[in-house]
């Protein structure tokens, strides 16, 4: 099946620093990638939709200047959390849209656990 | 009202039991439906898509009731390895942009 990787799998950083998370589709081209955030015991919340070669579409309440998304190629999207603060600590998961058995589905990366001190 | 609602559980069942989860969605224009499984501190993994006619995959059966706007997942002969959180996922954008809305998940614990 389709594989999506994320790097790093976990990161600890100081408040005020920026953190970049990479999401790659390994065996298929993904014109659309999605970035989610999941706080403990809560559901995945869509942050933004990333389309290759165009600006990301952010969900309501997500600051586009704080969460910078770049989708420069069909296999790579990056999320940069700028000036991270402790409240940004969360599990960040990307997904890539692919097609299996004639059905479009989303394949998820393994997630990146961010802890901001 | 949440767009996708699930009973958070936990459902504690003995091995071999049959357990069913329901999920309701609010947007009648929702196009596609899925059940994902999420293990603790891991990413969600697709368990199965849900089709209007209902579908089965081994011990798992999914059904969709569009009139009542709910989806169900039935697990027969529960295994210890079935312990996880089961996420109901709905694609709510009729334009096919595949924007997924996740339920909060139903936690299942299968006991020996």
Tab-separated table of C-alpha atoms in Angstrom:
chain	number	residue	atom	x	y	z
A	1	UNK	CA	0.000	0.000	0.000
A	2	UNK	CA	0.869	3.645	-0.221
A	3	UNK	CA	3.501	4.857	2.200
A	4	UNK	CA	3.905	8.287	3.695
A	5	UNK	CA	6.865	9.222	5.831
A	6	UNK	CA	7.401	12.075	8.244
A	7	UNK	CA	10.553	13.493	9.671
A	8	UNK	CA	11.380	13.973	12.451
A	9	UNK	CA	9.273	11.521	14.435
A	10	UNK	CA	9.704	13.595	17.551
A	11	UNK	CA	11.289	16.911	18.433
A	12	UNK	CA	11.839	18.916	21.590
A	13	UNK	CA	12.595	22.584	21.217
A	14	UNK	CA	12.828	25.761	23.235
A	15	UNK	CA	10.072	28.343	23.193
A	16	UNK	CA	10.581	30.886	20.416
A	17	UNK	CA	12.380	28.597	18.009
A	18	UNK	CA	11.051	27.317	14.685
A	19	UNK	CA	10.580	23.686	13.815
A	20	UNK	CA	10.254	22.184	10.340
A	21	UNK	CA	8.437	18.916	9.739
A	22	UNK	CA	8.700	17.056	6.436
A	23	UNK	CA	6.069	14.848	4.872
A	24	UNK	CA	6.914	12.622	1.913
A	25	UNK	CA	4.883	10.267	-0.209
A	26	UNK	CA	7.279	7.438	-0.937
A	27	UNK	CA	5.722	5.454	-3.743
A	28	UNK	CA	3.160	7.725	-5.289
A	29	UNK	CA	2.731	11.323	-6.327
A	30	UNK	CA	0.463	13.333	-4.099
A	31	UNK	CA	-0.999	16.473	-5.569
A	32	UNK	CA	-2.726	17.103	-2.266
A	33	UNK	CA	-1.365	16.704	1.229
A	34	UNK	CA	-3.046	17.520	4.493
A	35	UNK	CA	-1.705	18.609	7.843
A	36	UNK	CA	-3.479	17.650	11.068
A	37	UNK	CA	-2.890	18.290	14.725
A	38	UNK	CA	-4.012	16.035	17.552
A	39	UNK	CA	-3.978	17.004	21.201
A	40	UNK	CA	-4.138	14.256	23.852
A	41	UNK	CA	-7.469	12.441	23.960
A	42	UNK	CA	-8.834	14.618	21.190
A	43	UNK	CA	-9.664	14.080	17.581
A	44	UNK	CA	-7.452	14.892	14.639
A	45	UNK	CA	-8.078	18.458	13.570
A	46	UNK	CA	-7.343	19.506	10.017
A	47	UNK	CA	-5.016	22.494	9.965
A	48	UNK	CA	-4.501	23.027	6.254
A	49	UNK	CA	-4.703	21.517	2.815
A	50	UNK	CA	-1.565	21.724	0.743
A	51	UNK	CA	-1.640	21.589	-3.036
A	52	UNK	CA	1.528	21.197	-5.061
A	53	UNK	CA	2.642	24.448	-6.569
A	54	UNK	CA	0.052	26.642	-4.905
A	55	UNK	CA	-0.649	28.262	-1.573
A	56	UNK	CA	-2.050	26.154	1.204
A	57	UNK	CA	-5.635	26.514	2.313
A	58	UNK	CA	-5.871	26.984	6.055
A	59	UNK	CA	-8.772	26.026	8.267
A	60	UNK	CA	-10.512	28.624	10.329
A	61	UNK	CA	-8.542	29.535	13.412
A	62	UNK	CA	-5.197	28.325	12.094
A	63	UNK	CA	-2.655	31.121	11.708
A	64	UNK	CA	-1.019	30.887	8.314
A	65	UNK	CA	1.907	33.051	9.374
A	66	UNK	CA	2.628	30.780	12.290
A	67	UNK	CA	2.238	27.478	10.464
A	68	UNK	CA	4.060	27.846	7.178
A	69	UNK	CA	3.353	25.200	4.603
A	70	UNK	CA	5.333	24.550	1.465
A	71	UNK	CA	4.437	21.926	-1.117
A	72	UNK	CA	7.234	22.297	-3.606
A	73	UNK	CA	6.999	18.903	-5.278
A	74	UNK	CA	4.553	16.066	-5.792
A	75	UNK	CA	6.213	14.038	-3.064
A	76	UNK	CA	7.134	16.572	-0.405
A	77	UNK	CA	5.275	18.998	1.820
A	78	UNK	CA	6.754	20.789	4.794
A	79	UNK	CA	5.170	22.398	7.833
A	80	UNK	CA	7.179	24.963	9.762
A	81	UNK	CA	5.966	25.953	13.195
A	82	UNK	CA	7.413	29.417	13.680
A	83	UNK	CA	8.173	30.901	17.091
A	84	UNK	CA	6.872	27.797	18.803
A	85	UNK	CA	5.290	28.074	22.236
A	86	UNK	CA	4.342	25.395	24.765
A	87	UNK	CA	0.722	25.462	23.599
A	88	UNK	CA	1.939	24.316	20.174
A	89	UNK	CA	3.074	21.039	21.716
A	90	UNK	CA	1.042	18.397	19.943
A	91	UNK	CA	1.088	15.426	17.611
A	92	UNK	CA	1.333	16.675	14.024
A	93	UNK	CA	0.280	14.251	11.335
A	94	UNK	CA	0.385	14.663	7.594
A	95	UNK	CA	-1.510	12.702	5.028
A	96	UNK	CA	-1.334	12.377	1.287
A	97	UNK	CA	-4.184	11.765	-1.064
A	98	UNK	CA	-3.824	8.618	-3.135
A	99	UNK	CA	-5.935	6.178	-5.049
A	100	UNK	CA	-6.484	2.543	-4.087
A	101	UNK	CA	-8.922	0.224	-5.768
A	102	UNK	CA	-10.508	3.125	-7.580
A	103	UNK	CA	-11.208	5.002	-4.373
A	104	UNK	CA	-9.459	8.131	-3.233
A	105	UNK	CA	-8.248	7.786	0.314
A	106	UNK	CA	-5.802	9.482	2.567
A	107	UNK	CA	-2.639	7.779	3.706
A	108	UNK	CA	-1.199	9.048	6.931
A	109	UNK	CA	2.353	9.599	7.942
A	110	UNK	CA	3.554	8.239	11.290
A	111	UNK	CA	3.265	11.656	12.912
A	112	UNK	CA	5.669	14.040	14.610
A	113	UNK	CA	5.432	14.610	18.314
A	114	UNK	CA	6.425	18.184	19.116
A	115	UNK	CA	7.239	19.283	22.637
A	116	UNK	CA	7.972	22.940	23.214
A	117	UNK	CA	9.651	23.737	26.515
B	1	UNK	CA	-23.403	19.945	17.309
B	2	UNK	CA	-20.209	18.245	16.178
B	3	UNK	CA	-19.972	17.307	12.527
B	4	UNK	CA	-19.037	13.730	13.376
B	5	UNK	CA	-19.991	12.221	16.712
B	6	UNK	CA	-18.919	9.026	18.351
B	7	UNK	CA	-19.304	7.508	21.782
B	8	UNK	CA	-15.793	7.784	23.249
B	9	UNK	CA	-16.147	4.582	25.251
B	10	UNK	CA	-14.159	2.775	26.442
B	11	UNK	CA	-15.853	-0.423	25.412
B	12	UNK	CA	-14.386	-3.245	27.479
B	13	UNK	CA	-15.237	-6.618	25.978
B	14	UNK	CA	-13.943	-10.169	26.487
B	15	UNK	CA	-12.076	-11.980	23.757
B	16	UNK	CA	-14.421	-13.539	21.271
B	17	UNK	CA	-17.200	-11.033	21.855
B	18	UNK	CA	-19.009	-9.103	19.179
B	19	UNK	CA	-18.957	-5.342	19.546
B	20	UNK	CA	-20.565	-2.570	17.526
B	21	UNK	CA	-19.793	1.108	17.235
B	22	UNK	CA	-21.981	3.812	15.801
B	23	UNK	CA	-21.143	7.195	14.427
B	24	UNK	CA	-23.438	10.011	13.358
B	25	UNK	CA	-22.686	12.838	10.973
B	26	UNK	CA	-24.473	16.110	10.547
B	27	UNK	CA	-23.844	17.066	6.936
B	28	UNK	CA	-26.270	15.317	4.615
B	29	UNK	CA	-24.042	16.174	1.663
B	30	UNK	CA	-21.233	13.979	2.993
B	31	UNK	CA	-19.866	11.860	0.201
B	32	UNK	CA	-17.595	9.189	1.539
B	33	UNK	CA	-17.108	7.436	4.817
B	34	UNK	CA	-14.339	5.471	6.469
B	35	UNK	CA	-13.330	3.698	9.605
B	36	UNK	CA	-9.755	4.226	10.711
B	37	UNK	CA	-7.937	2.541	13.547
B	38	UNK	CA	-5.513	4.438	15.732
B	39	UNK	CA	-3.213	2.792	18.231
B	40	UNK	CA	-1.842	4.753	21.146
B	41	UNK	CA	0.600	7.439	20.021
B	42	UNK	CA	0.481	6.255	16.420
B	43	UNK	CA	-1.007	7.576	13.220
B	44	UNK	CA	-4.479	6.502	12.034
B	45	UNK	CA	-4.592	3.583	9.629
B	46	UNK	CA	-7.405	2.877	7.239
B	47	UNK	CA	-9.490	-0.047	8.420
B	48	UNK	CA	-12.141	0.067	5.739
B	49	UNK	CA	-14.186	2.319	3.546
B	50	UNK	CA	-17.939	2.281	4.087
B	51	UNK	CA	-20.193	1.745	1.095
B	52	UNK	CA	-23.908	2.371	0.804
B	53	UNK	CA	-24.621	-1.316	0.345
B	54	UNK	CA	-22.596	-2.257	3.399
B	55	UNK	CA	-19.338	-4.131	3.216
B	56	UNK	CA	-17.450	-6.792	5.058
B	57	UNK	CA	-13.778	-7.512	5.506
B	58	UNK	CA	-13.150	-10.640	7.515
B	59	UNK	CA	-14.420	-10.051	11.030
B	60	UNK	CA	-15.310	-6.439	10.316
B	61	UNK	CA	-18.593	-5.241	8.860
B	62	UNK	CA	-19.384	-1.632	8.056
B	63	UNK	CA	-22.763	-0.183	7.240
B	64	UNK	CA	-24.051	3.179	6.172
B	65	UNK	CA	-27.515	4.569	6.727
B	66	UNK	CA	-27.809	7.772	4.748
B	67	UNK	CA	-31.394	8.450	5.779
B	68	UNK	CA	-30.459	8.476	9.450
B	69	UNK	CA	-26.959	9.760	8.817
B	70	UNK	CA	-25.087	7.156	10.743
B	71	UNK	CA	-22.339	4.651	10.136
B	72	UNK	CA	-21.664	1.498	12.057
B	73	UNK	CA	-18.768	-0.872	12.544
B	74	UNK	CA	-19.265	-4.415	13.794
B	75	UNK	CA	-16.358	-6.496	15.007
B	76	UNK	CA	-16.954	-10.203	15.459
B	77	UNK	CA	-14.834	-12.622	17.463
B	78	UNK	CA	-12.809	-9.828	19.072
B	79	UNK	CA	-9.074	-10.351	19.456
B	80	UNK	CA	-6.730	-8.778	21.956
B	81	UNK	CA	-5.047	-7.099	19.015
B	82	UNK	CA	-8.277	-5.283	18.165
B	83	UNK	CA	-7.730	-3.038	21.185
B	84	UNK	CA	-7.378	0.448	19.762
B	85	UNK	CA	-9.319	3.620	19.101
B	86	UNK	CA	-11.648	3.453	16.123
B	87	UNK	CA	-12.146	6.699	14.260
B	88	UNK	CA	-15.165	7.483	12.146
B	89	UNK	CA	-14.173	9.690	9.235
B	90	UNK	CA	-16.410	11.581	6.861
B	91	UNK	CA	-15.580	13.494	3.733
B	92	UNK	CA	-17.929	16.430	4.043
B	93	UNK	CA	-17.042	18.400	0.954
B	94	UNK	CA	-19.344	17.506	-1.937
B	95	UNK	CA	-16.893	19.064	-4.369
B	96	UNK	CA	-14.599	16.136	-3.760
B	97	UNK	CA	-11.709	17.933	-2.160
B	98	UNK	CA	-11.389	15.082	0.294
B	99	UNK	CA	-11.339	17.184	3.387
B	100	UNK	CA	-11.761	14.638	6.136
B	101	UNK	CA	-13.587	15.287	9.363
B	102	UNK	CA	-12.688	12.931	12.175
B	103	UNK	CA	-14.798	11.809	15.054
B	104	UNK	CA	-13.145	11.782	18.468
B	105	UNK	CA	-12.887	8.023	18.279
B	106	UNK	CA	-14.271	5.105	20.234
B	107	UNK	CA	-11.833	3.294	22.437
B	108	UNK	CA	-12.012	-0.485	22.490
B	109	UNK	CA	-10.325	-2.714	25.024
B	110	UNK	CA	-10.478	-6.433	24.424
B	111	UNK	CA	-9.820	-8.322	27.638
B	112	UNK	CA	-8.289	-11.759	27.992
